[in-house]
Amino acid sequence: MLKDWLGHHHGHHDSLVHRLPAAGKLWAALAIIVGSVLVPWGWHAWFIGVSALLLLVAGLSRVGLWFLLRRLLLLSPFVLGVVLVNALQAAVPGAWLALAARSAICLFTVVLLSNTTPFGKVLAALRSARVPALLVTTLALMHRYLFVLLDESERMRRARASRTFERQRRMRWHLLGTVVGQLFVRASERAERIYAAMCARGWK
Amino acid sequence: MHIPDGFLDGKTAITAAALSTVGVGVALRQVRRELPPRRIPLLGLAAAFLFAAQMVNFPVAGGTSGHLVGGVLVAALLGPSAAIVVLTAVLVVQCFLFADGGLSALGANLFNMGILGAGGGYLVFRLVGSRLRGLRGQVTGVAFGGWISTVLASIGCAGQLAWSHTVPWSAGFPMMASVHMVIGIGEGLIGALAFLAVQRTRPDLVAERQPTSTGVLPGGMVRYGLLAALGLAVFVAPFACPWPDGLEAVAAKLGFDAQATSSVVHAPVAGYRWPGIHSAAGATALAGALGTMVVFGLALLLGHLLVRKPTQEPTKAATKEPPC
């Protein structure tokens, strides 16, 4: 499932929205989210306008409305839970509706942004916005090796499954802890190799 | 525990973002000063590791499952400043790529899991380590610190949701705290086992981080402590305080009295201020204290069970070749 999601981030599609400058999309998304959080619920024009704009952009991006809706639904159980608590407990009637609308708009914006903009371009935009270089480097390295480490943990899981006959309840925690520790060891050994490779190519 | 967009109102989001910006700024400066250049790629790899480790689910009572946050584990292995930078990277990627946790709530999530969770948990780890020497103390510290960090982060989250009037404190706090007191046990257990596994395979990775002189906190800890205390005072104290003017005093001090005196804020606070607040607050405090003591006992027991001979273990492990 994760791989399916990630596959969509690496640009199968191409459209007008995909080709827009990343920095512009980033700031527009930020403006929409901050606006939707700050604007009082009484300003219906803002919420209707933003929803219409998002639907228009979604249509232009050709990502597929069904895919976007599925992503929204996968992410929303927690949102729905809190909305339910709010609906039962809140002092202000109708507050839950505002809450649901705000979260849905913001979620849709982020899903749309992440599906039309490669992460590398977001990083470039962050770098030009003077986010500290150390943080951007960390983000870039994390994004690069995220999938490598996910594969690594999948390989470890497969190897373990092929060697252990039965799973004992008592051993399960021990296994989980060892797997996490081993993953850290492998990550830091990889970091050492990466540092050697970076130095060999003239980094410093 | 990732707060999505739309759950926090402007004042909460901005306050939390300001606190975490300062915290991440301090962490970045400390990392640049303390971390040798050859460890810089490790930050990115540790972030990728944490992301992969958060995919590992562990069973929690009642058929549900929790997952590792890992702030204290990374803090124990790399230091608190590096842990805050690593958690920042993880949260930013989760927010952008997976829409897990909102963009406007990034500051709040960072404050809860990074500064409160990793910073506070690391402080507990060091406190336990200064009392209980050797590997046994470190394992106990990771276990107890992991639990504390999970509970602290959930309390911060409940406070922010209550301050935004999304979930009232009377409903949010018991729910969040009780659930995370259970999830935290898994976090502490896995953290301790993983720490021990790293120590057994590559003792040099752990030894590099351990302080030579006890009692000296690494750089930035005082500032994270101040930020965490300030955040708790803003987000949690107004609700947890039994004194009736707690919210008003804090609100006036911070200049939020304009919003605070509007009818929306007043109603929920006034509603559960008088009826049985003393007994309820007392019972909550008692339950919390008891739970903390029980978990500390469990962490001590875990340390004793996992590390049999605290003085000889490191030398024996050091001679062992790493497998594969």
XYZ file of C-alpha atoms in Angstrom:
528
model
C 0.000 0.000 0.000
C 2.816 2.342 0.952
C 4.576 1.686 -2.336
C 1.402 2.575 -4.209
C 1.212 5.896 -2.464
C 4.853 6.615 -3.023
C 4.614 5.659 -6.669
C 2.273 8.539 -7.217
C 4.780 10.991 -5.840
C 7.288 10.343 -8.537
C 5.412 11.899 -11.364
C 3.564 9.430 -13.548
C 1.425 12.320 -14.597
C 2.148 15.558 -16.296
C -0.123 18.542 -16.515
C -0.281 22.298 -16.258
C -0.416 22.040 -12.459
C 2.637 19.764 -12.348
C 4.656 22.262 -14.395
C 3.866 25.311 -12.227
C 6.855 26.546 -10.183
C 7.146 24.574 -6.946
C 7.777 27.618 -4.756
C 4.571 29.246 -5.988
C 2.526 26.124 -5.292
C 4.087 25.777 -1.849
C 3.280 29.338 -0.815
C -0.227 29.157 -2.309
C -0.906 25.943 -0.357
C 0.432 27.550 2.794
C -1.765 30.605 2.227
C -4.862 28.440 1.699
C -4.162 26.404 4.840
C -3.345 29.374 7.082
C -6.339 31.244 5.694
C -8.713 28.336 6.261
C -7.480 27.945 9.835
C -7.690 31.658 10.699
C -10.797 32.828 8.832
C -13.921 32.811 11.025
C -16.534 30.214 10.103
C -18.987 32.974 9.223
C -17.098 33.835 6.019
C -18.812 31.295 3.824
C -17.486 32.985 0.678
C -13.891 32.048 1.607
C -14.681 28.375 2.181
C -16.828 28.038 -0.931
C -14.257 29.906 -3.030
C -11.343 27.828 -1.784
C -13.238 24.578 -2.305
C -14.099 25.582 -5.866
C -10.471 26.557 -6.539
C -9.183 23.247 -5.151
C -11.641 21.237 -7.238
C -10.623 23.219 -10.323
C -6.915 22.587 -9.665
C -7.638 18.899 -8.994
C -9.444 18.701 -12.312
C -6.607 20.440 -14.168
C -3.927 18.279 -12.533
C -5.470 15.053 -13.888
C -4.358 13.189 -10.762
C -7.728 11.519 -10.570
C -10.445 12.600 -8.212
C -11.050 9.036 -7.029
C -7.412 8.639 -6.000
C -7.497 11.935 -4.090
C -10.734 10.995 -2.328
C -9.298 7.618 -1.354
C -6.270 9.327 0.172
C -8.610 11.643 2.080
C -10.630 8.739 3.444
C -7.507 6.819 4.495
C -6.347 9.787 6.508
C -9.606 10.787 8.076
C -10.461 8.229 10.826
C -8.786 10.367 13.494
C -10.422 13.503 12.114
C -13.834 11.821 12.161
C -13.276 10.651 15.748
C -12.448 14.127 16.994
C -15.322 15.622 15.008
C -17.644 13.127 16.691
C -16.372 13.995 20.178
C -16.739 17.651 19.309
C -20.281 17.167 18.008
C -21.291 15.437 21.248
C -19.540 17.751 23.690
C -19.063 21.209 22.249
C -20.786 24.191 23.731
C -21.232 25.837 20.336
C -23.718 24.070 18.046
C -22.426 23.525 14.537
C -18.765 23.789 15.581
C -18.145 20.253 14.383
C -19.185 21.228 10.878
C -16.618 24.041 10.817
C -13.990 21.643 12.129
C -14.748 19.018 9.493
C -14.757 21.592 6.670
C -11.474 23.186 7.750
C -9.661 19.847 8.102
C -11.043 18.521 4.825
C -9.906 21.628 2.904
C -6.428 21.560 4.456
C -5.991 17.807 3.914
C -7.107 18.090 0.313
C -4.646 20.948 -0.256
C -1.700 18.957 1.118
C -2.652 15.799 -0.793
C -2.963 17.831 -3.993
C 0.365 19.589 -3.410
C 2.264 16.394 -2.630
C 0.850 14.650 -5.684
C 1.717 17.396 -8.147
C 5.105 18.513 -6.792
C 8.237 16.335 -6.506
C 9.726 16.515 -3.022
C 13.070 17.615 -4.440
C 11.479 20.787 -5.769
C 9.837 21.459 -2.407
C 13.309 21.168 -0.865
C 14.736 23.606 -3.399
C 11.946 26.043 -2.549
C 12.687 25.638 1.161
C 16.386 26.233 0.521
C 15.686 29.420 -1.383
C 13.395 30.488 1.478
C 16.510 30.380 3.696
C 15.573 27.361 5.757
C 18.868 26.336 7.488
C 21.048 24.211 5.194
C 21.573 21.500 7.813
C 17.838 20.874 8.021
C 17.416 20.818 4.230
C 20.350 18.400 3.877
C 18.839 16.159 6.532
C 15.487 16.252 4.731
C 17.102 15.467 1.385
C 19.086 12.537 2.774
C 16.036 11.245 4.599
C 13.932 11.368 1.471
C 16.681 9.653 -0.531
C 17.205 6.761 1.894
C 13.655 6.397 3.178
C 12.766 3.844 0.523
C 16.122 2.096 0.857
C 15.586 1.574 4.570
C 11.968 0.530 4.075
C 13.219 -2.116 1.632
C 15.896 -3.098 4.122
C 13.349 -3.626 6.894
C 11.173 -5.617 4.498
C 14.174 -7.837 3.654
C 14.841 -8.335 7.357
C 11.219 -9.252 7.932
C 11.304 -11.796 5.111
C 14.547 -13.322 6.341
C 13.148 -13.622 9.839
C 9.902 -15.153 8.624
C 11.781 -17.771 6.628
C 13.937 -18.807 9.586
C 11.577 -18.837 12.564
C 9.158 -21.726 12.783
C 6.635 -20.443 15.242
C 6.057 -17.111 16.742
C 6.003 -17.223 20.486
C 4.147 -14.502 22.299
C 6.981 -14.065 24.753
C 9.518 -13.615 21.994
C 7.518 -11.139 19.956
C 8.565 -8.051 21.885
C 12.144 -9.165 21.904
C 12.011 -9.628 18.145
C 10.507 -6.190 17.582
C 13.133 -4.528 19.743
C 15.985 -6.385 18.076
C 14.664 -5.525 14.610
C 14.462 -1.835 15.461
C 17.948 -1.879 16.984
C 19.385 -3.755 14.026
C 17.779 -1.285 11.656
C 19.492 1.564 13.490
C 22.842 -0.197 13.291
C 22.408 -0.734 9.554
C 21.320 2.879 9.062
C 24.381 4.211 10.860
C 26.723 1.874 8.974
C 25.172 3.109 5.753
C 25.697 6.684 6.967
C 29.399 5.939 7.428
C 29.654 4.615 3.867
C 27.735 7.628 2.563
C 30.117 9.968 4.363
C 33.102 8.195 2.821
C 31.479 8.450 -0.609
C 30.665 12.137 -0.086
C 34.270 12.877 0.900
C 35.589 10.886 -2.057
C 33.549 13.139 -4.325
C 34.879 16.315 -2.829
C 32.309 17.236 -0.187
C 33.543 19.329 2.762
C -0.908 11.874 17.975
C -0.299 13.881 14.804
C -2.688 16.832 14.967
C -4.192 17.531 11.522
C -4.918 20.957 10.043
C -8.009 22.734 11.206
C -7.957 21.353 14.736
C -5.939 24.207 16.190
C -7.059 27.808 16.101
C -4.763 30.681 15.217
C -3.450 31.581 18.667
C -2.563 27.973 19.566
C -0.928 27.242 16.220
C 1.096 30.469 16.288
C 2.201 30.053 19.926
C 3.251 26.441 19.317
C 4.998 27.364 16.062
C 6.938 30.140 17.821
C 8.039 27.798 20.629
C 9.139 25.070 18.219
C 10.910 27.486 15.876
C 13.048 28.629 18.786
C 13.588 25.019 19.868
C 14.603 23.802 16.396
C 16.852 26.843 15.954
C 18.654 26.029 19.201
C 18.894 22.355 18.198
C 20.352 23.161 14.769
C 22.974 25.452 16.300
C 23.910 22.851 18.900
C 24.176 20.105 16.296
C 26.381 22.274 14.086
C 28.621 22.961 17.071
C 28.743 19.485 18.617
C 28.355 16.909 15.879
C 31.544 15.972 14.008
C 31.164 16.391 10.209
C 31.379 12.669 9.606
C 28.153 12.224 11.575
C 26.141 14.724 9.492
C 24.781 12.087 7.050
C 23.712 10.083 10.092
C 21.041 12.731 10.820
C 19.299 12.026 7.525
C 19.736 8.274 7.895
C 18.468 8.381 11.484
C 15.386 10.242 10.239
C 14.820 7.582 7.567
C 15.380 4.917 10.251
C 12.825 6.527 12.537
C 10.326 6.661 9.699
C 10.858 2.976 8.930
C 10.761 2.091 12.635
C 7.442 3.898 13.013
C 5.997 1.405 10.548
C 6.633 -1.354 13.097
C 3.401 -1.825 14.986
C 3.218 -3.404 18.391
C 0.129 -4.902 19.992
C -1.691 -2.879 22.640
C -4.370 -4.340 24.876
C -7.762 -4.650 23.262
C -6.785 -5.606 19.740
C -5.481 -2.181 18.778
C -1.860 -1.467 18.012
C 0.476 1.411 18.621
C 3.685 2.383 16.930
C 7.035 3.679 18.063
C 7.707 7.428 18.178
C 11.331 6.837 19.062
C 12.333 10.319 20.179
C 14.012 9.152 23.375
C 15.711 6.211 21.644
C 17.295 8.562 19.093
C 18.107 11.091 21.828
C 19.870 8.397 23.860
C 21.841 7.291 20.793
C 22.614 10.663 19.167
C 21.944 13.315 21.800
C 18.870 15.512 22.391
C 19.674 18.253 19.855
C 20.212 15.746 17.058
C 16.989 13.981 18.098
C 15.012 17.216 17.750
C 16.471 17.828 14.253
C 15.719 14.217 13.273
C 12.139 14.436 14.538
C 11.683 17.720 12.666
C 12.718 16.017 9.427
C 10.399 13.074 10.104
C 7.424 15.326 10.852
C 8.027 17.550 7.810
C 8.206 14.541 5.488
C 5.133 12.958 7.080
C 3.282 16.231 6.646
C 4.307 16.883 3.018
C 4.375 13.399 1.553
C 1.745 11.573 3.564
C -0.433 14.435 4.816
C -0.017 12.911 8.270
C -0.172 15.873 10.627
C -1.157 19.294 9.355
C 1.020 22.038 7.953
C -0.456 24.627 10.301
C -0.165 22.141 13.192
C 3.468 21.313 12.379
C 4.653 23.606 15.166
C 2.345 21.967 17.691
C 3.311 18.429 16.653
C 6.968 19.378 16.770
C 6.539 20.866 20.212
C 4.709 17.804 21.559
C 6.895 15.069 20.119
C 10.214 16.888 19.777
C 10.655 19.384 22.582
C 8.282 17.919 25.183
C 8.695 14.286 24.174
C 12.317 13.883 23.157
C 13.639 16.742 25.341
C 11.649 15.799 28.455
C 12.213 12.082 27.933
C 15.946 12.595 27.490
C 16.069 14.568 30.744
C 14.443 11.610 32.514
C 16.910 9.245 30.793
C 19.816 11.294 32.124
C 18.313 11.546 35.615
C 17.888 7.766 35.819
C 21.356 7.288 34.341
C 22.957 9.525 36.941
C 21.431 7.492 39.786
C 21.845 4.048 38.278
C 25.261 3.598 36.730
C 26.209 1.484 33.779
C 24.211 -0.195 31.075
C 21.458 -1.168 33.485
C 20.793 2.479 34.244
C 20.758 3.393 30.551
C 18.294 0.639 29.660
C 16.044 1.591 32.570
C 16.345 5.235 31.541
C 15.367 4.577 27.925
C 12.368 2.523 29.052
C 11.119 5.045 31.610
C 12.024 8.070 29.459
C 10.155 6.570 26.508
C 7.035 6.148 28.597
C 7.286 9.672 30.021
C 7.807 11.153 26.555
C 4.681 9.477 25.176
C 2.541 10.625 28.107
C 3.979 14.169 28.048
C 3.358 14.498 24.314
C -0.243 13.324 24.708
C -0.838 15.805 27.533
C 0.574 18.624 25.417
C -1.675 17.534 22.559
C -4.751 17.472 24.826
C -3.887 20.942 26.143
C -3.558 22.391 22.641
C -6.825 20.832 21.499
C -8.562 22.162 24.604
C -7.109 25.658 24.174
C -8.460 25.645 20.597
C -11.894 24.486 21.863
C -11.718 21.464 19.583
C -11.914 18.815 22.283
C -12.789 19.974 25.812
C -10.088 19.270 28.402
C -12.525 17.238 30.527
C -12.986 14.772 27.640
C -9.652 15.026 25.844
C -7.241 14.813 28.744
C -8.488 11.577 30.367
C -8.831 9.917 26.978
C -5.427 10.953 25.614
C -3.538 10.421 28.875
C -5.015 7.007 29.670
C -4.558 5.641 26.148
C -0.988 6.897 25.951
C -0.123 5.612 29.408
C -0.770 2.160 27.917
C 0.864 2.836 24.526
C 3.851 4.329 26.339
C 4.631 0.951 27.901
C 5.156 -0.480 24.430
C 7.255 2.539 23.455
C 9.458 2.137 26.535
C 9.799 -1.628 26.125
C 10.729 -1.508 22.429
C 13.007 1.476 22.977
C 14.898 -0.333 25.738
C 15.182 -3.568 23.727
C 16.357 -1.673 20.644
C 18.882 0.313 22.682
C 20.213 -2.919 24.131
C 20.389 -4.509 20.674
C 22.433 -1.560 19.376
C 24.663 -1.753 22.424
C 25.250 -5.469 21.918
C 26.073 -5.208 18.182
C 27.920 -1.908 17.998
C 28.920 -0.776 21.505
C 31.024 2.012 20.000
C 27.888 3.735 18.639
C 26.447 3.956 22.138
C 29.689 4.660 23.953
C 30.436 7.684 21.775
C 27.383 9.491 23.037
C 27.675 8.704 26.711
C 28.908 11.534 28.912
C 32.323 11.238 30.474
C 31.359 13.223 33.545
C 27.917 12.738 34.989
C 25.908 15.721 36.085
C 26.802 17.898 33.092
C 23.894 18.178 30.695
C 24.627 18.489 26.978
C 24.237 21.900 25.389
C 20.745 23.192 24.792
C 19.092 21.038 27.466
C 18.400 24.032 29.709
C 16.811 25.884 26.801
C 14.649 22.897 25.815
C 13.610 22.587 29.442
C 12.628 26.260 29.561
C 10.699 25.984 26.287
C 8.916 22.829 27.456
C 8.001 24.468 30.772
C 6.771 27.596 28.981
C 4.673 25.503 26.610
C 3.200 23.444 29.419
C 2.382 26.665 31.299
C 0.549 28.030 28.261
C -1.168 24.882 26.946
C -1.800 22.760 30.009
C -1.591 24.800 33.209
C -4.780 26.822 32.602
C -6.772 23.588 32.525
C -4.891 21.523 35.069
C -4.821 24.309 37.638
C -7.433 23.969 40.350
C -7.364 27.721 41.015
C -10.308 29.452 39.381
C -8.293 32.321 37.910
C -5.645 30.161 36.296
C -6.781 30.703 32.719
C -7.507 34.364 33.186
C -4.133 35.046 34.800
C -2.198 33.315 32.059
C -4.377 34.841 29.368
C -3.880 38.332 30.745
C -0.152 37.785 31.062
C 0.134 36.757 27.432
C -2.238 39.355 26.097
C -4.865 36.938 24.924
C -7.529 38.304 27.258
C -9.424 39.735 24.306
C -10.188 36.251 23.040
C -10.268 34.663 26.459
C -13.077 36.834 27.764
C -15.327 36.050 24.833
C -18.163 33.771 25.775
C -16.813 30.718 23.932
C -13.802 30.280 26.195
C -15.577 31.019 29.398
C -18.324 28.477 29.143
C -16.396 25.189 29.202
C -13.964 26.345 31.886
C -16.662 27.719 34.127
C -18.717 24.597 33.533
C -16.335 22.196 35.188
C -14.559 24.487 37.567
C -16.775 24.001 40.603
C -18.618 20.726 40.510
C -16.215 18.315 42.147
C -13.073 19.704 40.547
C -11.079 19.150 43.730
C -11.933 15.514 44.076
C -11.638 14.932 40.322
C -8.293 16.706 40.081
C -7.102 14.879 43.185
C -8.143 11.515 41.821
C -6.484 12.232 38.451
C -3.273 13.335 40.157
C -3.285 10.262 42.388
C -3.894 7.918 39.455
C -1.152 9.623 37.470
C 1.333 9.396 40.348
C 0.501 5.739 40.975
C 0.781 4.890 37.299
C 4.139 6.661 37.050
C 5.465 4.775 40.067
C 4.266 1.432 38.721
C 5.882 2.116 35.340
C 9.113 3.180 37.011
C 9.085 -0.091 38.923
C 8.504 -1.977 35.674
C 11.378 -0.108 34.010
C 13.686 -0.998 36.912
C 12.590 -4.628 36.648
C 13.206 -4.574 32.893
C 16.685 -3.171 33.426
C 17.435 -5.928 35.938
C 16.045 -8.667 33.726
C 17.804 -7.545 30.562
C 21.173 -6.616 32.027
C 22.270 -9.286 34.462
C 25.769 -8.111 35.326
C 25.998 -4.384 34.850
C 29.769 -4.121 35.395
C 30.964 -6.965 33.206
C 28.496 -6.726 30.379
C 30.068 -3.853 28.366
C 33.531 -5.461 28.219
C 32.086 -8.783 27.161
C 29.978 -7.183 24.481
C 32.878 -5.067 23.272
C 34.944 -8.081 22.347
C 32.122 -9.664 20.404
C 32.276 -9.182 16.655
C 29.172 -7.733 15.037
C 27.253 -10.415 13.116
C 26.961 -10.393 9.321
